[in-house]
PDB file of C-alpha atoms and ligand atoms in Angstrom:
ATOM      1  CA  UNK O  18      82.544 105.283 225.266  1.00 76.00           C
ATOM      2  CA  UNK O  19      85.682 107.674 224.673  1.00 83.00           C
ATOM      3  CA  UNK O  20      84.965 111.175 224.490  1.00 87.00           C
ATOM      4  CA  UNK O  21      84.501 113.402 221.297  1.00 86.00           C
ATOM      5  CA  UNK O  22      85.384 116.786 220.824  1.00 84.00           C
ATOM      6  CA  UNK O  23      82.204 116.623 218.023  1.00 83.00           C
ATOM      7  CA  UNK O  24      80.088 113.553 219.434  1.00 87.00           C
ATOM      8  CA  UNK O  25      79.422 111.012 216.847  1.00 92.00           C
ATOM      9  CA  UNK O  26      76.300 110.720 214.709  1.00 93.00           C
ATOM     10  CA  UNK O  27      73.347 107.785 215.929  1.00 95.00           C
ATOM     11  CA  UNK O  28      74.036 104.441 214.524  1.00 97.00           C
ATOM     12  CA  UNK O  29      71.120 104.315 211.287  1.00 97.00           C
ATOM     13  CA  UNK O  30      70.135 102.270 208.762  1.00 98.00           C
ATOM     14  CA  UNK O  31      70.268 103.618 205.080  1.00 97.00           C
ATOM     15  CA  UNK O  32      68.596 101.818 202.350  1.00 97.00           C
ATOM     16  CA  UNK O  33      69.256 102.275 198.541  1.00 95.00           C
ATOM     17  CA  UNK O  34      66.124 103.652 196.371  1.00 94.00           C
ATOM     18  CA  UNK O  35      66.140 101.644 193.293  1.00 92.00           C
ATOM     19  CA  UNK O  36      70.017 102.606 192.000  1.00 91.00           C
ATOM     20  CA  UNK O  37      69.951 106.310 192.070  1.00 92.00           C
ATOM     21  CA  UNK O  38      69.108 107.606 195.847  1.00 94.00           C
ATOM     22  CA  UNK O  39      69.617 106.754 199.416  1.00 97.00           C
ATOM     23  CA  UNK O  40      67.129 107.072 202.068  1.00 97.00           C
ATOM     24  CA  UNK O  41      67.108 108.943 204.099  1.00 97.00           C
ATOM     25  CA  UNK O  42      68.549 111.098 201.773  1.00 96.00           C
ATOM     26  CA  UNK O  43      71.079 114.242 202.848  1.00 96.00           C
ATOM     27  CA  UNK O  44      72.497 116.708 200.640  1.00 95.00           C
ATOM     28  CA  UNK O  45      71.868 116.554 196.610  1.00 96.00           C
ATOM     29  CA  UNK O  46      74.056 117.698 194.522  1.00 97.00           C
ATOM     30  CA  UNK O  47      73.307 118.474 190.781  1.00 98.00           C
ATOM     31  CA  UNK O  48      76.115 118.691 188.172  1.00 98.00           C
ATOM     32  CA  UNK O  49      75.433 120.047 184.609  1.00 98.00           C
ATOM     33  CA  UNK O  50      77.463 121.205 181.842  1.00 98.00           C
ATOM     34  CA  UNK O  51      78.478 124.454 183.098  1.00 98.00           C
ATOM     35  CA  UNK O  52      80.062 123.103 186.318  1.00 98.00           C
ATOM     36  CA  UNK O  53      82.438 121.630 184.404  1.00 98.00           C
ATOM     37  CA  UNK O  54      84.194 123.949 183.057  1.00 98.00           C
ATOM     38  CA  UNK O  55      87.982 123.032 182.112  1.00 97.00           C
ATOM     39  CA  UNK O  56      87.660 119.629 182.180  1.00 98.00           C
ATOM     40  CA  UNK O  57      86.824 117.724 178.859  1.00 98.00           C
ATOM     41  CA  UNK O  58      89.633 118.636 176.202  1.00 98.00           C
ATOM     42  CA  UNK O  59      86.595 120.164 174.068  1.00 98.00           C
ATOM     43  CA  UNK O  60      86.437 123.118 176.488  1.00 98.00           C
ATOM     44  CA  UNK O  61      84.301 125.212 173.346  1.00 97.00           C
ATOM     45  CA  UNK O  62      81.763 122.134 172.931  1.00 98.00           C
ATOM     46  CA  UNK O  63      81.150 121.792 176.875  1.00 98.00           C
ATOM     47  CA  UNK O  64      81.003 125.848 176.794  1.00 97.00           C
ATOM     48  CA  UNK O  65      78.157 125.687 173.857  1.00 97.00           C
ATOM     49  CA  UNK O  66      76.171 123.141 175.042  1.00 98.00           C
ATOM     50  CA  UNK O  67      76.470 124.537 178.907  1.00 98.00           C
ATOM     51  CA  UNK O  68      75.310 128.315 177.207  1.00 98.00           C
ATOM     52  CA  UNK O  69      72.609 125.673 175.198  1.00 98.00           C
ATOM     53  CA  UNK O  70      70.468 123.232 177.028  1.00 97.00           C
ATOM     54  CA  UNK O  71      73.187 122.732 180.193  1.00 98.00           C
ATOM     55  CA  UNK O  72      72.351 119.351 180.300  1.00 98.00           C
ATOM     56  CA  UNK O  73      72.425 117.431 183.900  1.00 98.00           C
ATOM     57  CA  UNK O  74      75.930 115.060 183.469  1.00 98.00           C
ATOM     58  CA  UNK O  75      75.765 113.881 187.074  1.00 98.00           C
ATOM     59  CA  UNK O  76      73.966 113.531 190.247  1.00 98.00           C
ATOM     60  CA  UNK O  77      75.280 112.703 193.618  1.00 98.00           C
ATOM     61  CA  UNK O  78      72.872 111.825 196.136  1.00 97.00           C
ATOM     62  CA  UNK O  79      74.221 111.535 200.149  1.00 97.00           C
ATOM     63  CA  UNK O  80      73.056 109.892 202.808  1.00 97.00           C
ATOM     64  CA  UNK O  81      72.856 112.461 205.871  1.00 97.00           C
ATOM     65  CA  UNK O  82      75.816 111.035 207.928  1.00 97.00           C
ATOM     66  CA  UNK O  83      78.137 114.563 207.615  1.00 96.00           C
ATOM     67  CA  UNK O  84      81.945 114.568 206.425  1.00 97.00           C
ATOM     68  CA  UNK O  85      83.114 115.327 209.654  1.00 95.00           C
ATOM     69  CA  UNK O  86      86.071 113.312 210.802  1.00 94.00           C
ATOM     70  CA  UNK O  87      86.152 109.511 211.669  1.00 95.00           C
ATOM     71  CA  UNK O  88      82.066 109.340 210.081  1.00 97.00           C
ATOM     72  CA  UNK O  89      82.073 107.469 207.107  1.00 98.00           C
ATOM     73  CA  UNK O  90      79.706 109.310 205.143  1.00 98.00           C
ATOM     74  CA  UNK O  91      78.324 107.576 201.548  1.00 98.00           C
ATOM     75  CA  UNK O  92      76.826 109.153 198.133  1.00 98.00           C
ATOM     76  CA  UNK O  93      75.383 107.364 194.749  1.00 98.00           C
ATOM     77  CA  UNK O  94      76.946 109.119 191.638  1.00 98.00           C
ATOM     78  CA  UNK O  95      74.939 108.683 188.634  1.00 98.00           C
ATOM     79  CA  UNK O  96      75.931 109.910 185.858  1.00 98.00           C
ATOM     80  CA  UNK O  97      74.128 110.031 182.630  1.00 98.00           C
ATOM     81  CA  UNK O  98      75.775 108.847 179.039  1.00 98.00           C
ATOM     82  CA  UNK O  99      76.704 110.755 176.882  1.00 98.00           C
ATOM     83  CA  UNK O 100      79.868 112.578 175.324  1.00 98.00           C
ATOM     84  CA  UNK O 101      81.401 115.655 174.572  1.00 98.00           C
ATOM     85  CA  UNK O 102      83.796 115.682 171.737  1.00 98.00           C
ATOM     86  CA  UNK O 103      84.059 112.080 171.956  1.00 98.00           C
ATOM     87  CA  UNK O 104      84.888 112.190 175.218  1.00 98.00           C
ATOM     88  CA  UNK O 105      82.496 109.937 177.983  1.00 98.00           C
ATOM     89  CA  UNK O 106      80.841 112.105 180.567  1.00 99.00           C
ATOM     90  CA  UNK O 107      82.227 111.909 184.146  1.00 99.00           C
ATOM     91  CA  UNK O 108      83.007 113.498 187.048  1.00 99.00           C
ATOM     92  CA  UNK O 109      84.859 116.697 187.867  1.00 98.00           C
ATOM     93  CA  UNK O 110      87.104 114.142 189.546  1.00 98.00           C
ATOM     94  CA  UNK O 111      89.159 115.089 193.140  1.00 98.00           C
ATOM     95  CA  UNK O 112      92.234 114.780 194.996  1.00 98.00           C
ATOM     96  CA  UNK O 113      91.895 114.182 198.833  1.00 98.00           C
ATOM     97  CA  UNK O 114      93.555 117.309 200.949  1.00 98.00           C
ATOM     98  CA  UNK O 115      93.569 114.693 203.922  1.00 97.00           C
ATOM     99  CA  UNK O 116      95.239 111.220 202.123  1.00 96.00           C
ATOM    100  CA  UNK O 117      92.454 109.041 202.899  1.00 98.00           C
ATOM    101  CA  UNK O 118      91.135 105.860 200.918  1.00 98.00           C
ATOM    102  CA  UNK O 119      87.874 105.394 199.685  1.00 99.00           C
ATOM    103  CA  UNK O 120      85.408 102.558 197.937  1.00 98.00           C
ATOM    104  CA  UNK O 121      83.164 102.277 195.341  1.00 98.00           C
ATOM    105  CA  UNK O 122      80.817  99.564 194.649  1.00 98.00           C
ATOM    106  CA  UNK O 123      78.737  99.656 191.173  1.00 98.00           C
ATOM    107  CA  UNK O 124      75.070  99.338 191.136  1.00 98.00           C
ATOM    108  CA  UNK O 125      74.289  99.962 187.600  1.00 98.00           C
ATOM    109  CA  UNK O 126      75.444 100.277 183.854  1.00 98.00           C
ATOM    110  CA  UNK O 127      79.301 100.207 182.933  1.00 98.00           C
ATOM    111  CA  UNK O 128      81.746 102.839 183.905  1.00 98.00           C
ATOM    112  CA  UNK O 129      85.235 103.514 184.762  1.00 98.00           C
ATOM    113  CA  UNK O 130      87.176 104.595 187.374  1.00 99.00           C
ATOM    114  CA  UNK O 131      89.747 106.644 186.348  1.00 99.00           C
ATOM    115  CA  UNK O 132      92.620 107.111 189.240  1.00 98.00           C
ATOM    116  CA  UNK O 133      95.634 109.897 188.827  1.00 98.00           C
ATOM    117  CA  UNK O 134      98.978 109.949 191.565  1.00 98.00           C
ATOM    118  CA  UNK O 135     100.610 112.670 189.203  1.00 98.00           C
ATOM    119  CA  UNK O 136     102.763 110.123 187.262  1.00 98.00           C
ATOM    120  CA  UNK O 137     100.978 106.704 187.235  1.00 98.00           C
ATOM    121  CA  UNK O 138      97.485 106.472 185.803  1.00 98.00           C
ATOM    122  CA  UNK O 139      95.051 102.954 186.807  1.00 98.00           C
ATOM    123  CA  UNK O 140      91.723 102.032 185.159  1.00 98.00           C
ATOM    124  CA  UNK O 141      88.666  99.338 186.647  1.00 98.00           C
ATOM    125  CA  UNK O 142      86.114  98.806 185.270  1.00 98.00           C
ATOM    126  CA  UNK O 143      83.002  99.358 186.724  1.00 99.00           C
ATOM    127  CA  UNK O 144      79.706  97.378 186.748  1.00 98.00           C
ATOM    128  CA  UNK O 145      77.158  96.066 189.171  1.00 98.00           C
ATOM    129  CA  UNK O 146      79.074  94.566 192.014  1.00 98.00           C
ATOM    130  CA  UNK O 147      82.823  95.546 191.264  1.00 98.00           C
ATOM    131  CA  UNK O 148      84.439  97.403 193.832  1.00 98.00           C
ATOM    132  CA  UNK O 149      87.059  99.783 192.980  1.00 98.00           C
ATOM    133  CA  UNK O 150      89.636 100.665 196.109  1.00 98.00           C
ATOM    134  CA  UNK O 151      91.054 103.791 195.611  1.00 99.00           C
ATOM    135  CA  UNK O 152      94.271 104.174 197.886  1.00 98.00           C
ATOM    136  CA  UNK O 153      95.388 107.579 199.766  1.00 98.00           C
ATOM    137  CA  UNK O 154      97.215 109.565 197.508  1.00 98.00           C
ATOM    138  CA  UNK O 155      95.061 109.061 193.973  1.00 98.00           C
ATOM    139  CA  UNK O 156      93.053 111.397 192.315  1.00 98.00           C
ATOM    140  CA  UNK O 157      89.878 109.629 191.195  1.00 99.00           C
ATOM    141  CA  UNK O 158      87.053 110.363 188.451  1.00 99.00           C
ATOM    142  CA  UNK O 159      84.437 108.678 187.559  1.00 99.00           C
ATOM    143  CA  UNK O 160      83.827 107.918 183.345  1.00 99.00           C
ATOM    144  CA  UNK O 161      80.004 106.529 181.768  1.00 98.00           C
ATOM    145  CA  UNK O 162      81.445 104.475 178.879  1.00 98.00           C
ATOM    146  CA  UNK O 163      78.075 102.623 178.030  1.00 98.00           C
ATOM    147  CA  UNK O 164      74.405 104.135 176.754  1.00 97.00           C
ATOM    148  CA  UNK O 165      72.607 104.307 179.940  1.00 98.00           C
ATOM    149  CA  UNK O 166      72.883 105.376 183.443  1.00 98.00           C
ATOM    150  CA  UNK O 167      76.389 104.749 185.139  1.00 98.00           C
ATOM    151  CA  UNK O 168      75.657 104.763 188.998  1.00 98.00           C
ATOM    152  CA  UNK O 169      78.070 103.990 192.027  1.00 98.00           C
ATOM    153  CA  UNK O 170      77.919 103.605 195.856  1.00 98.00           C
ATOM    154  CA  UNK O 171      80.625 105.500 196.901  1.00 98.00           C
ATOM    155  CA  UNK O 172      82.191 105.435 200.983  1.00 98.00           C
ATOM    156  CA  UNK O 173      84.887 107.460 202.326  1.00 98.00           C
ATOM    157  CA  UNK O 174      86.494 109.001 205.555  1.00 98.00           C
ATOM    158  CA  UNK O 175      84.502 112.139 206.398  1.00 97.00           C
ATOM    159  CA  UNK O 176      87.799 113.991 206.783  1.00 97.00           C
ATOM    160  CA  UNK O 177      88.908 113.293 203.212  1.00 98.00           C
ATOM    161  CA  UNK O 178      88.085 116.546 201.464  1.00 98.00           C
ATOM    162  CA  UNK O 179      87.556 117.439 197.488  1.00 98.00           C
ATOM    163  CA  UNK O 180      90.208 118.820 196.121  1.00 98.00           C
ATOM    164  CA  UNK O 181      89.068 120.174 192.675  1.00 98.00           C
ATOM    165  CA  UNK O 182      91.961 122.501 192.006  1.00 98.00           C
ATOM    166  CA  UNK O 183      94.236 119.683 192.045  1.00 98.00           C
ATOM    167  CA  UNK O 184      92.553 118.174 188.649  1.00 98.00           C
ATOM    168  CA  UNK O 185      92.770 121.357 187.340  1.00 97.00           C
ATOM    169  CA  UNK O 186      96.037 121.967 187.485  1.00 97.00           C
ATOM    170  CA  UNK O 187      97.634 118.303 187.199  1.00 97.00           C
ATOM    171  CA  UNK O 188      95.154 116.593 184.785  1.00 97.00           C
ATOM    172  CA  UNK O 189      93.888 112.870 185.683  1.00 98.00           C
ATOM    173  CA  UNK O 190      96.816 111.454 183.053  1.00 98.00           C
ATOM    174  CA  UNK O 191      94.502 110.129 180.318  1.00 98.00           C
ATOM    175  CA  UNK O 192      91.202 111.066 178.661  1.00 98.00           C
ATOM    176  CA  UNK O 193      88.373 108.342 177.871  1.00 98.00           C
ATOM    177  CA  UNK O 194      86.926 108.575 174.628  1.00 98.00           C
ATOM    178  CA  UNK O 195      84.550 106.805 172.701  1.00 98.00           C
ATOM    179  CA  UNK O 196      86.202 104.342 170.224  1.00 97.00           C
ATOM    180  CA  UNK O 197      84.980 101.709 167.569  1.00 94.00           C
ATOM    181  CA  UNK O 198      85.836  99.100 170.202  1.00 86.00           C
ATOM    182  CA  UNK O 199      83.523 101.053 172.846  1.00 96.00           C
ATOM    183  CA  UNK O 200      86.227 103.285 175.272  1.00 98.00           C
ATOM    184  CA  UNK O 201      89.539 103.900 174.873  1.00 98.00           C
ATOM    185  CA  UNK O 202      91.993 106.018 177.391  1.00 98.00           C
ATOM    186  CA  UNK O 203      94.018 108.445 175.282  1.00 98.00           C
ATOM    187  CA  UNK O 204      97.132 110.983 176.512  1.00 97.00           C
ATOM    188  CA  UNK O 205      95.950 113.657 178.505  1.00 95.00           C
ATOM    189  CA  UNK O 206      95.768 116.763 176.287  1.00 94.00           C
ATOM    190  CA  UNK O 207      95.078 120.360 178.080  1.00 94.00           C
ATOM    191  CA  UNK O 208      91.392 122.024 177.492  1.00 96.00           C
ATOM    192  CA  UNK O 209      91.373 123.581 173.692  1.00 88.00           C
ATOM    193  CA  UNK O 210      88.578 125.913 173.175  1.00 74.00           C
ATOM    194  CA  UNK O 211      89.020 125.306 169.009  1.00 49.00           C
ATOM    195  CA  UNK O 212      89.998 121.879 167.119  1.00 48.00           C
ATOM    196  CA  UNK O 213      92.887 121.373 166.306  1.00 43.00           C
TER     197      UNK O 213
HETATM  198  C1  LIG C   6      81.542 109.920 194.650  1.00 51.06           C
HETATM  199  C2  LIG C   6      82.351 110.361 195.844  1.00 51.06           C
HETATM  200  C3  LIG C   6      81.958 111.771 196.241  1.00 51.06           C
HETATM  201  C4  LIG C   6      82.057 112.688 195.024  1.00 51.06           C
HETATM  202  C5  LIG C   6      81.209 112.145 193.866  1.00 51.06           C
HETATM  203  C6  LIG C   6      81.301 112.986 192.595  1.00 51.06           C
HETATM  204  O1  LIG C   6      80.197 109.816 195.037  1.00 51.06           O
HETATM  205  O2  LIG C   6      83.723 110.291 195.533  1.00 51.06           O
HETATM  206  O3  LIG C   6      82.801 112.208 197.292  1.00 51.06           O
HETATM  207  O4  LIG C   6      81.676 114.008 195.367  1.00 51.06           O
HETATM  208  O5  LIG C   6      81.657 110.840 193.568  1.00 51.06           O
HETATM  209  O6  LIG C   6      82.620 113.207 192.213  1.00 51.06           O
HETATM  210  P1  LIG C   6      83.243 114.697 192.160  1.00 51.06           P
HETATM  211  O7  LIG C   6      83.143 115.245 193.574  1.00 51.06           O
HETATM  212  O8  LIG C   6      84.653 114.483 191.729  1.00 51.06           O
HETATM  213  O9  LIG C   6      82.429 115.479 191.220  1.00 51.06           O
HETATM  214 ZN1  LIG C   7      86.998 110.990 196.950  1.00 51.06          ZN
END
């Protein structure tokens, strides 16, 4: 065995709960409306409806291997449909501070996966059993574009990071918004807190 500066975790077995949770389970994060502030180009509906209800958009349930580096720790996203403006519900979305890849495999419903390298916008869709790679170096957010629960196994390097601010300030290059045809990805337009 080589030696660690912060020993490695005990191998475990992790088993998926229905599509939504692992077990054991480790941290649980909870996203509603008002964490996501800034993101849909509707910024005044997302602002009503987070001072309204604040309905929950997203969940992310983690198994309890830590981000610490060269662990591979794994969540399940689900997020919930529904729209604001038009636009599907998704993730905040992140850039990695440390360039790292990641997976995703879906479980359930049909999503997106929306990936951002500051010029050059990519699209998979998502559904049970598609994996979408996302190389070092891409911003990634995840998009429901059907009428029930979107959920995803996500894996990635425990040293990868979220970089929020970097979504913020660059955009993810295209919006997702419901369309006669069921989804269509638009040019990125900046947060307006009035239409037009
Ligand atoms: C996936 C992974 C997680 C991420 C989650 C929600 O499960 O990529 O690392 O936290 O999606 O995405 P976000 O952090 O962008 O809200
Ligand atoms: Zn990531």
């Amino acid at each position: 065995m080589p030696t660690y500066a912060v020993p490695p975790i005990d191998p475990m077995s992790i088993r998926l709960e229905g599509t939504d949770r692992l077990v054991p389970e480790g941290p649980v994060l909870t996203r509603r409306l008002s964490d996501l502030e800034g993101l849909f180009a509707r910024e005044d509906l997302r602002a009503a409806g987070a001072a309204g209800e604040d309905p929950i958009v997203y969940t992310v349930s983690s198994s309890p291997v830590p981000e610490l580096p060269r662990e591979l720790p794994q969540s399940i996203t689900t997020i919930r449909p529904g729209t604001i403006g038009g636009e599907f519900h998704m993730t905040k979305g992140h850039q990695h501070p440390d360039p790292q890849g990641e997976i995703y495999l879906g479980l359930r419903g049909v999503g997106g996966l929306l990936m951002f390298d500051g010029q050059d916008t990519r699209w998979i869709d998502m559904s049970e059993g598609v994996i979408g790679y996302i190389p070092p170096g891409w911003a990634h957010r995840s998009v429901n574009v059907g009428d029930e629960d979107y959920s995803f196994l996500a894996v990635y390097p425990g040293s990868a990071g979220h970089d929020y601010q970097w979504v913020l300030d660059h955009g993810m290059g295209r919006r997702v918004m419901s369309s006669a045809g069921g989804h269509e990805l638009v040019a990125y337009t900046a947060p307006t807190t009035s239409q037009g």
